Structures are given as C-alpha cells and as structure tokens.
Amino acid sequence: MEQDSPCTAERELLEAVSRITTSSTTSPSDEEKNEPKAEISCQVRKENPEKDDMQDSSATLSPNSSMTTKELQEYWRNEKRQCKQIKLLFEIPSTRIVEHHLSKYVMYKIIILQTGSFDSNKSVIERRYSDFEKLHRNLLEEFSEELEDVTFPKKALTGNFTEEIINERKLAFKDYLRLLYSMKYIRRSKKFIDFLTRPELQEAYGCLRGGQYTKALEILLEVIGLQERLTRGNPVAIVPTLCAIVVCHKDLENPASAFEYGEKALSRLCVHTSHRYYMPLLETMIALAYELGKDFLSLQEKLEEWKTKKDPVRVFTLKELAVREYVG
C-alpha cells in the first residue's frame, strides 16, 4: 500500500474535528445522561452548567472546511491535550500581617503547582480570610449539598493574629482548597476559578487601561498559566487573556511576541469563528504579519470569508475589547 497523500490526511483530520464538534452540540440534559464516570473528559463542550460560566465558550462550534492542514493539526493537538488529566496541589507555606489605616488582616500565600512532574511555572497568589469566606458563601448558593459536610474555619472574636490561630487557619485553608478541587463541578465552576484568578486579572486590566503595559504584561504572564490549567476543558476561556497579552506586546513594540501569542489565541478560535474576539484578532494578526514580513494573505482570506458570512456590524478593535474586560 502506498503512503497516504496529504489530501487523505487532511480528510481524516476534518472527519476527526467533525466528530468532536458534533459531540459538542449535545444538549445539557443529554450530556448529564451520557456523562462518563471517568474524571477525564475529551469533549469540546461547556463543562459547567452555570449560565454565566465560561462566557467565552458561548460562540457556536462549527467545522470549518477552509482550515488548512496545519491549523487542523494544531487544533487536534490542542484537543488531545484536553484529554490529559491535570492535578493541582495547593500549599500555604507562609502568611503576613497587613496593617492599612484602621484595618488589620492576615494575607495567606498560596502556591499552586501541577503534580506528577516538575512544575517550573508554579503560581503564587495571596488571599485574606474574607476572600475565603466570600468564596465559601458563593459556593454554598450552588453547591450546598456537596458542601454540607465541609467545615469552614470560623472567625474568632479575639486572637485572630496569634501565631497559633494563624497556623491553624493556614492548615485549614490548605485542606479546604484541596477538598474543593477534588470535587469536579466545583473546580470547574466560575466561582472557584474567579477566586484563584480574578483579583490578579482585575489588576492587570486596570494597568492596561492606564497605559501601564509593562506591569500589565507581567501580571498577565503570571496568571495565564494557572488560568490555562483551571480551564483545561474549555480552551477558549483564556482567549481574552491571550489577546490582552497581544495588546501589551504590540503597544510595547514587541511585534514578534505579539504575533506569537496571537497565534495561540487564533488556534483556539479556529472552530469558534463567531467569537467576539475572532475578527479583531484577525485584523491585528494581519497587521503584525505585514510588519514582520510574514505571510498575511491566508489571514486576509479568512477575514474576507468571515465578512461575507456576517452582517455588517460595529466591531471593536482588539485593544477596545481588551480594555472593556473586568470593568467594575
């Protein structure tokens, strides 16, 4: 038998993508009936039934026959990566007491790293008692049954700043986070993911709006690794963050880095062409490709194809979209 031709390989990839995108259209009720008991889910679908969870996955999935073989291969590699189970480990090694005007509180340093291999990109965040308390209150609204046997550390009337109380809470919060992460629907919930990423993203986008692109970029690059691990089953969820990184690099006159992150974002949107970031990202990538002397004709063709399928509407630029994230 002769070796398969490139056309045959492309057809096989198209069929594979078609099977994935077809399974993603399963209704929520069918999904619950057919959901496997195994922890690993390989379907491209909305994992959390919460209405506002992962708003960026609201774009319609549809196979795109105009995708090149390279794009299909990249898409398929991304989907295979979604099948790999990722386990995160939470540690709280230290604390610090903060005194600000009339308030005084303890900040808990949380280290999050991937188990099973050496993780050089561990994430480090800080949260105070009130942040944990708010998370627990929010989760109870939706997961009261799952949390009925979970004991949350109560706030003491006195002695909150003694070494004994702080150490007790440090251990309690570490166990609390591990317990939450062990529950599939909680670890995939927007409320849990927001607890771990939203404060940093709010700060980053605030810096971006203020023109502090270097500071914004520093924070975004720190948080995106954690955000990607937490939203493993929904790769589209990190597209806004990737695009914000593109904007920062572009305004800092780093076109090569901007193009690199733009490609990562575009690979996640290849079957999400109705996504609000798709057209602004294409326009930005065309400009960057032209500036870098790269092939921009294929990108231009995709943009023209998109325009012929959509009604003329007001479309924001990539930067205009980015500065509207996390407002308020």
Short mmCIF file of C-alpha atoms in Angstrom, two decimals:
data_model
loop_
_atom_site.label_atom_id
_atom_site.label_comp_id
_atom_site.label_asym_id
_atom_site.label_seq_id
_atom_site.Cartn_x
_atom_site.Cartn_y
_atom_site.Cartn_z
CA MET A 1 0.00 0.00 0.00
CA GLU A 2 1.38 3.38 -0.97
CA GLN A 3 1.80 6.11 1.63
CA ASP A 4 -1.31 8.25 2.19
CA SER A 5 -1.39 11.51 0.32
CA PRO A 6 -1.65 14.90 2.08
CA CYS A 7 -5.27 15.17 0.89
CA THR A 8 -6.15 11.89 2.60
CA ALA A 9 -4.53 13.10 5.84
CA GLU A 10 -6.46 16.33 5.63
CA ARG A 11 -9.75 14.48 5.10
CA GLU A 12 -9.03 12.32 8.15
CA LEU A 13 -8.34 15.37 10.26
CA LEU A 14 -11.53 17.04 9.04
CA GLU A 15 -13.52 13.95 9.95
CA ALA A 16 -11.94 13.91 13.41
CA VAL A 17 -12.78 17.57 14.01
CA SER A 18 -16.29 16.97 12.71
CA ARG A 19 -16.80 14.16 15.23
CA ILE A 20 -15.62 16.37 18.08
CA THR A 21 -17.71 19.38 17.10
CA THR A 22 -20.78 17.20 16.57
CA SER A 23 -20.50 15.78 20.07
CA SER A 24 -20.18 19.31 21.48
CA THR A 25 -23.72 20.17 20.42
CA THR A 26 -25.24 17.68 22.88
CA SER A 27 -27.94 19.33 24.95
CA PRO A 28 -27.35 19.78 28.71
CA SER A 29 -29.90 17.10 29.58
CA ASP A 30 -28.33 14.57 27.20
CA GLU A 31 -24.91 15.49 28.48
CA GLU A 32 -25.90 14.67 32.04
CA LYS A 33 -27.38 11.34 30.97
CA ASN A 34 -24.39 10.30 28.89
CA GLU A 35 -21.60 11.77 31.01
CA PRO A 36 -18.97 9.11 31.76
CA LYS A 37 -17.93 8.47 35.32
CA ALA A 38 -14.27 8.85 34.43
CA GLU A 39 -12.61 12.07 35.53
CA ILE A 40 -11.16 12.82 32.12
CA SER A 41 -13.43 14.44 29.54
CA CYS A 42 -12.25 14.71 25.95
CA GLN A 43 -15.27 16.52 24.52
CA VAL A 44 -15.16 20.16 23.47
CA ARG A 45 -18.13 21.37 25.42
CA LYS A 46 -19.26 23.61 28.22
CA GLU A 47 -18.32 21.71 31.35
CA ASN A 48 -20.12 23.82 33.90
CA PRO A 49 -23.92 24.10 33.71
CA GLU A 50 -23.81 27.54 35.32
CA LYS A 51 -25.30 30.09 32.94
CA ASP A 52 -22.54 32.64 33.17
CA ASP A 53 -19.69 30.17 33.48
CA MET A 54 -17.04 30.49 30.84
CA GLN A 55 -18.83 33.20 28.85
CA ASP A 56 -16.29 32.91 26.07
CA SER A 57 -17.49 29.40 25.22
CA SER A 58 -20.85 30.80 24.10
CA ALA A 59 -19.66 31.01 20.50
CA THR A 60 -21.13 28.34 18.25
CA LEU A 61 -18.90 25.44 17.30
CA SER A 62 -18.86 24.65 13.62
CA PRO A 63 -16.42 22.70 11.44
CA ASN A 64 -14.54 24.98 9.08
CA SER A 65 -13.61 23.30 5.80
CA SER A 66 -11.37 26.24 4.87
CA MET A 67 -8.96 25.42 7.70
CA THR A 68 -5.53 24.42 6.46
CA THR A 69 -3.94 21.09 7.31
CA LYS A 70 -1.55 22.85 9.70
CA GLU A 71 -4.44 24.53 11.51
CA LEU A 72 -6.33 21.26 11.78
CA GLN A 73 -3.26 19.52 13.16
CA GLU A 74 -2.77 22.27 15.75
CA TYR A 75 -6.46 22.11 16.68
CA TRP A 76 -6.30 18.34 17.06
CA ARG A 77 -3.17 18.58 19.23
CA ASN A 78 -4.99 21.03 21.48
CA GLU A 79 -7.92 18.65 21.81
CA LYS A 80 -5.64 15.73 22.66
CA ARG A 81 -4.07 17.83 25.39
CA GLN A 82 -7.53 18.35 26.89
CA CYS A 83 -7.74 14.58 27.44
CA LYS A 84 -4.78 14.59 29.80
CA GLN A 85 -5.83 14.84 33.40
CA ILE A 86 -4.18 17.62 35.35
CA LYS A 87 -3.99 17.59 39.13
CA LEU A 88 -3.11 20.69 41.08
CA LEU A 89 -1.57 20.84 44.51
CA PHE A 90 -2.24 23.69 46.93
CA GLU A 91 0.22 24.77 49.60
CA ILE A 92 0.11 27.68 52.05
CA PRO A 93 3.70 27.99 53.29
CA SER A 94 3.57 31.43 54.85
CA THR A 95 1.47 34.41 55.90
CA ARG A 96 1.96 38.09 56.53
CA ILE A 97 0.05 40.59 58.64
CA VAL A 98 -1.07 43.74 56.82
CA GLU A 99 -1.92 46.97 58.62
CA HIS A 100 -3.64 49.54 56.43
CA HIS A 101 -5.04 52.69 58.06
CA LEU A 102 -7.63 51.38 60.52
CA SER A 103 -7.73 47.80 59.20
CA LYS A 104 -5.52 44.87 60.04
CA TYR A 105 -5.68 41.43 58.43
CA VAL A 106 -3.66 38.33 57.54
CA MET A 107 -2.64 37.54 53.95
CA TYR A 108 -2.17 33.85 53.16
CA LYS A 109 0.41 32.97 50.49
CA ILE A 110 -0.97 30.20 48.26
CA ILE A 111 1.32 28.20 45.97
CA ILE A 112 -0.39 26.21 43.21
CA LEU A 113 1.58 23.69 41.21
CA GLN A 114 0.94 20.73 38.96
CA THR A 115 1.59 17.29 40.39
CA GLY A 116 3.17 14.34 38.61
CA SER A 117 6.04 16.29 37.07
CA PHE A 118 8.43 19.11 37.81
CA ASP A 119 6.39 22.30 37.50
CA SER A 120 8.64 25.29 36.91
CA ASN A 121 5.63 27.54 36.32
CA LYS A 122 4.07 27.35 39.75
CA SER A 123 1.58 30.09 40.55
CA VAL A 124 1.76 32.23 43.68
CA ILE A 125 -1.20 34.29 44.89
CA GLU A 126 -2.29 35.88 48.16
CA ARG A 127 -5.76 35.84 49.73
CA ARG A 128 -7.14 37.03 53.05
CA TYR A 129 -9.71 35.40 55.34
CA SER A 130 -12.58 37.47 53.90
CA ASP A 131 -11.74 36.21 50.38
CA PHE A 132 -12.07 32.59 51.53
CA GLU A 133 -15.25 33.46 53.40
CA LYS A 134 -16.78 35.07 50.29
CA LEU A 135 -15.82 32.05 48.18
CA HIS A 136 -17.49 29.67 50.63
CA ARG A 137 -20.64 31.78 50.77
CA ASN A 138 -20.84 31.95 46.96
CA LEU A 139 -20.27 28.22 46.54
CA LEU A 140 -22.99 27.41 49.08
CA GLU A 141 -25.51 29.12 46.79
CA GLU A 142 -24.95 26.47 44.13
CA PHE A 143 -23.25 23.53 45.82
CA SER A 144 -24.89 23.41 49.26
CA GLU A 145 -25.40 19.65 49.04
CA GLU A 146 -21.77 18.96 48.12
CA LEU A 147 -20.55 21.24 50.93
CA GLU A 148 -22.92 20.12 53.68
CA ASP A 149 -20.14 18.20 55.47
CA VAL A 150 -17.42 20.81 54.86
CA THR A 151 -16.44 22.82 57.92
CA PHE A 152 -15.25 26.36 57.21
CA PRO A 153 -12.85 27.96 59.72
CA LYS A 154 -14.86 30.36 61.85
CA LYS A 155 -13.66 33.85 62.63
CA ALA A 156 -12.63 34.26 66.27
CA LEU A 157 -13.71 37.31 68.25
CA THR A 158 -10.21 37.68 69.68
CA GLY A 159 -6.79 36.24 69.00
CA ASN A 160 -7.03 36.34 65.18
CA PHE A 161 -3.41 37.45 64.92
CA THR A 162 -1.82 34.96 67.30
CA GLU A 163 0.66 32.52 65.80
CA GLU A 164 -1.45 29.58 66.95
CA ILE A 165 -4.65 30.77 65.22
CA ILE A 166 -2.81 31.77 62.03
CA ASN A 167 -1.11 28.36 61.78
CA GLU A 168 -4.41 26.56 62.38
CA ARG A 169 -6.09 28.54 59.61
CA LYS A 170 -3.15 28.03 57.29
CA LEU A 171 -3.59 24.26 57.52
CA ALA A 172 -7.39 24.52 57.40
CA PHE A 173 -7.40 26.66 54.24
CA LYS A 174 -4.93 24.30 52.53
CA ASP A 175 -7.22 21.33 53.24
CA TYR A 176 -10.23 23.40 52.20
CA LEU A 177 -8.78 24.22 48.78
CA ARG A 178 -7.72 20.62 48.22
CA LEU A 179 -11.21 19.44 49.11
CA LEU A 180 -12.87 21.92 46.75
CA TYR A 181 -10.53 20.93 43.93
CA SER A 182 -11.34 17.25 44.47
CA MET A 183 -14.99 17.97 43.55
CA LYS A 184 -15.29 18.02 39.76
CA TYR A 185 -18.14 20.50 39.37
CA ILE A 186 -16.72 22.89 41.97
CA ARG A 187 -13.21 23.01 40.48
CA ARG A 188 -14.74 23.72 37.06
CA SER A 189 -17.08 26.40 38.38
CA LYS A 190 -16.60 30.04 37.54
CA LYS A 191 -16.77 30.97 41.24
CA PHE A 192 -13.83 28.75 42.15
CA ILE A 193 -11.75 29.83 39.14
CA ASP A 194 -12.52 33.51 39.83
CA PHE A 195 -11.32 33.13 43.42
CA LEU A 196 -7.92 31.98 42.14
CA THR A 197 -7.51 34.37 39.18
CA ARG A 198 -9.90 37.33 39.21
CA PRO A 199 -8.01 39.71 41.59
CA GLU A 200 -4.84 39.42 39.51
CA LEU A 201 -6.74 39.79 36.22
CA GLN A 202 -8.56 42.87 37.55
CA GLU A 203 -5.22 44.43 38.49
CA ALA A 204 -3.71 43.56 35.10
CA TYR A 205 -6.58 45.03 33.10
CA GLY A 206 -6.56 48.11 35.31
CA CYS A 207 -2.90 48.62 34.43
CA LEU A 208 -3.68 48.05 30.75
CA ARG A 209 -6.41 50.71 30.81
CA GLY A 210 -3.98 53.07 32.50
CA GLY A 211 -1.31 52.55 29.85
CA GLN A 212 0.99 50.63 32.22
CA TYR A 213 1.65 47.92 29.65
CA THR A 214 4.84 46.53 31.22
CA LYS A 215 3.15 45.99 34.59
CA ALA A 216 0.00 44.60 32.95
CA LEU A 217 2.06 42.19 30.87
CA GLU A 218 4.00 40.98 33.90
CA ILE A 219 0.79 40.10 35.76
CA LEU A 220 -0.92 38.55 32.74
CA LEU A 221 2.05 36.28 32.03
CA GLU A 222 2.00 35.11 35.66
CA VAL A 223 -1.72 34.36 35.77
CA ILE A 224 -2.28 32.79 32.35
CA GLY A 225 -0.50 29.54 33.25
CA LEU A 226 -2.84 28.99 36.21
CA GLN A 227 -5.86 30.13 34.20
CA GLU A 228 -5.00 27.62 31.46
CA ARG A 229 -4.71 24.73 33.94
CA LEU A 230 -8.00 25.62 35.63
CA THR A 231 -9.92 25.92 32.33
CA ARG A 232 -8.37 22.86 30.70
CA GLY A 233 -11.70 21.61 29.36
CA ASN A 234 -12.55 25.00 27.85
CA PRO A 235 -9.53 26.31 25.91
CA VAL A 236 -11.50 29.29 24.55
CA ALA A 237 -11.78 30.71 28.08
CA ILE A 238 -8.22 32.07 28.03
CA VAL A 239 -8.58 33.82 24.65
CA PRO A 240 -9.27 37.26 26.24
CA THR A 241 -6.12 36.94 28.37
CA LEU A 242 -4.03 35.88 25.37
CA CYS A 243 -5.39 38.83 23.40
CA ALA A 244 -4.61 41.22 26.26
CA ILE A 245 -1.02 39.94 26.15
CA VAL A 246 -1.01 40.60 22.38
CA VAL A 247 -2.17 44.18 23.01
CA CYS A 248 0.55 44.77 25.63
CA HIS A 249 3.33 43.38 23.45
CA LYS A 250 2.08 45.37 20.47
CA ASP A 251 2.00 48.65 22.40
CA LEU A 252 5.44 47.89 23.84
CA GLU A 253 6.65 47.47 20.24
CA ASN A 254 7.34 43.75 20.52
CA PRO A 255 5.59 42.59 17.32
CA ALA A 256 7.21 39.14 17.26
CA SER A 257 5.98 38.32 20.79
CA ALA A 258 2.58 39.81 19.99
CA PHE A 259 2.32 37.58 16.91
CA GLU A 260 3.37 34.50 18.92
CA TYR A 261 0.56 34.95 21.46
CA GLY A 262 -1.85 35.93 18.70
CA GLU A 263 -1.23 32.57 17.03
CA LYS A 264 -2.02 30.81 20.31
CA ALA A 265 -5.30 32.69 20.60
CA LEU A 266 -6.20 32.12 16.94
CA SER A 267 -5.60 28.35 17.23
CA ARG A 268 -8.24 28.24 19.96
CA LEU A 269 -10.75 30.09 17.78
CA CYS A 270 -10.35 28.11 14.55
CA VAL A 271 -13.76 26.48 15.08
CA HIS A 272 -15.21 29.41 17.04
CA THR A 273 -15.40 31.96 14.23
CA SER A 274 -18.47 33.62 15.80
CA HIS A 275 -16.47 34.52 18.89
CA ARG A 276 -16.35 38.28 19.60
CA TYR A 277 -12.54 38.25 19.57
CA TYR A 278 -12.18 36.42 16.24
CA MET A 279 -12.41 39.31 13.75
CA PRO A 280 -10.45 41.89 15.85
CA LEU A 281 -7.75 39.29 16.40
CA LEU A 282 -7.56 38.51 12.67
CA GLU A 283 -7.20 42.21 11.85
CA THR A 284 -4.41 42.59 14.41
CA MET A 285 -2.63 39.45 13.15
CA ILE A 286 -2.75 40.72 9.56
CA ALA A 287 -1.11 43.99 10.62
CA LEU A 288 1.54 42.15 12.66
CA ALA A 289 2.26 39.67 9.86
CA TYR A 290 2.72 42.53 7.40
CA GLU A 291 5.06 44.32 9.83
CA LEU A 292 7.11 41.16 10.41
CA GLY A 293 7.27 40.23 6.73
CA LYS A 294 5.21 37.08 7.26
CA ASP A 295 2.51 35.64 5.02
CA PHE A 296 -0.67 37.59 5.70
CA LEU A 297 -2.68 36.58 2.62
CA SER A 298 -4.17 33.46 4.27
CA LEU A 299 -5.23 35.58 7.24
CA GLN A 300 -6.70 38.17 4.88
CA GLU A 301 -8.69 35.43 3.12
CA LYS A 302 -10.13 34.26 6.44
CA LEU A 303 -11.12 37.83 7.28
CA GLU A 304 -12.85 38.33 3.93
CA GLU A 305 -14.60 34.98 4.29
CA TRP A 306 -15.84 35.97 7.74
CA LYS A 307 -17.15 39.31 6.43
CA THR A 308 -19.15 37.65 3.65
CA LYS A 309 -20.92 35.43 6.20
CA LYS A 310 -21.76 38.12 8.74
CA ASP A 311 -23.99 41.17 8.64
CA PRO A 312 -22.07 44.48 8.76
CA VAL A 313 -21.89 45.42 12.43
CA ARG A 314 -19.79 47.69 14.58
CA VAL A 315 -16.70 45.69 15.52
CA PHE A 316 -14.30 46.82 18.22
CA THR A 317 -10.56 46.70 17.76
CA LEU A 318 -8.62 44.18 19.83
CA LYS A 319 -7.48 46.89 22.23
CA GLU A 320 -11.00 48.29 22.60
CA LEU A 321 -12.23 44.82 23.56
CA ALA A 322 -9.37 44.28 25.99
CA VAL A 323 -9.92 47.49 27.97
CA ARG A 324 -13.58 46.54 28.47
CA GLU A 325 -12.70 43.36 30.37
CA TYR A 326 -13.04 43.30 34.16
CA VAL A 327 -14.54 46.77 34.43
CA GLY A 328 -16.18 47.33 37.80
#
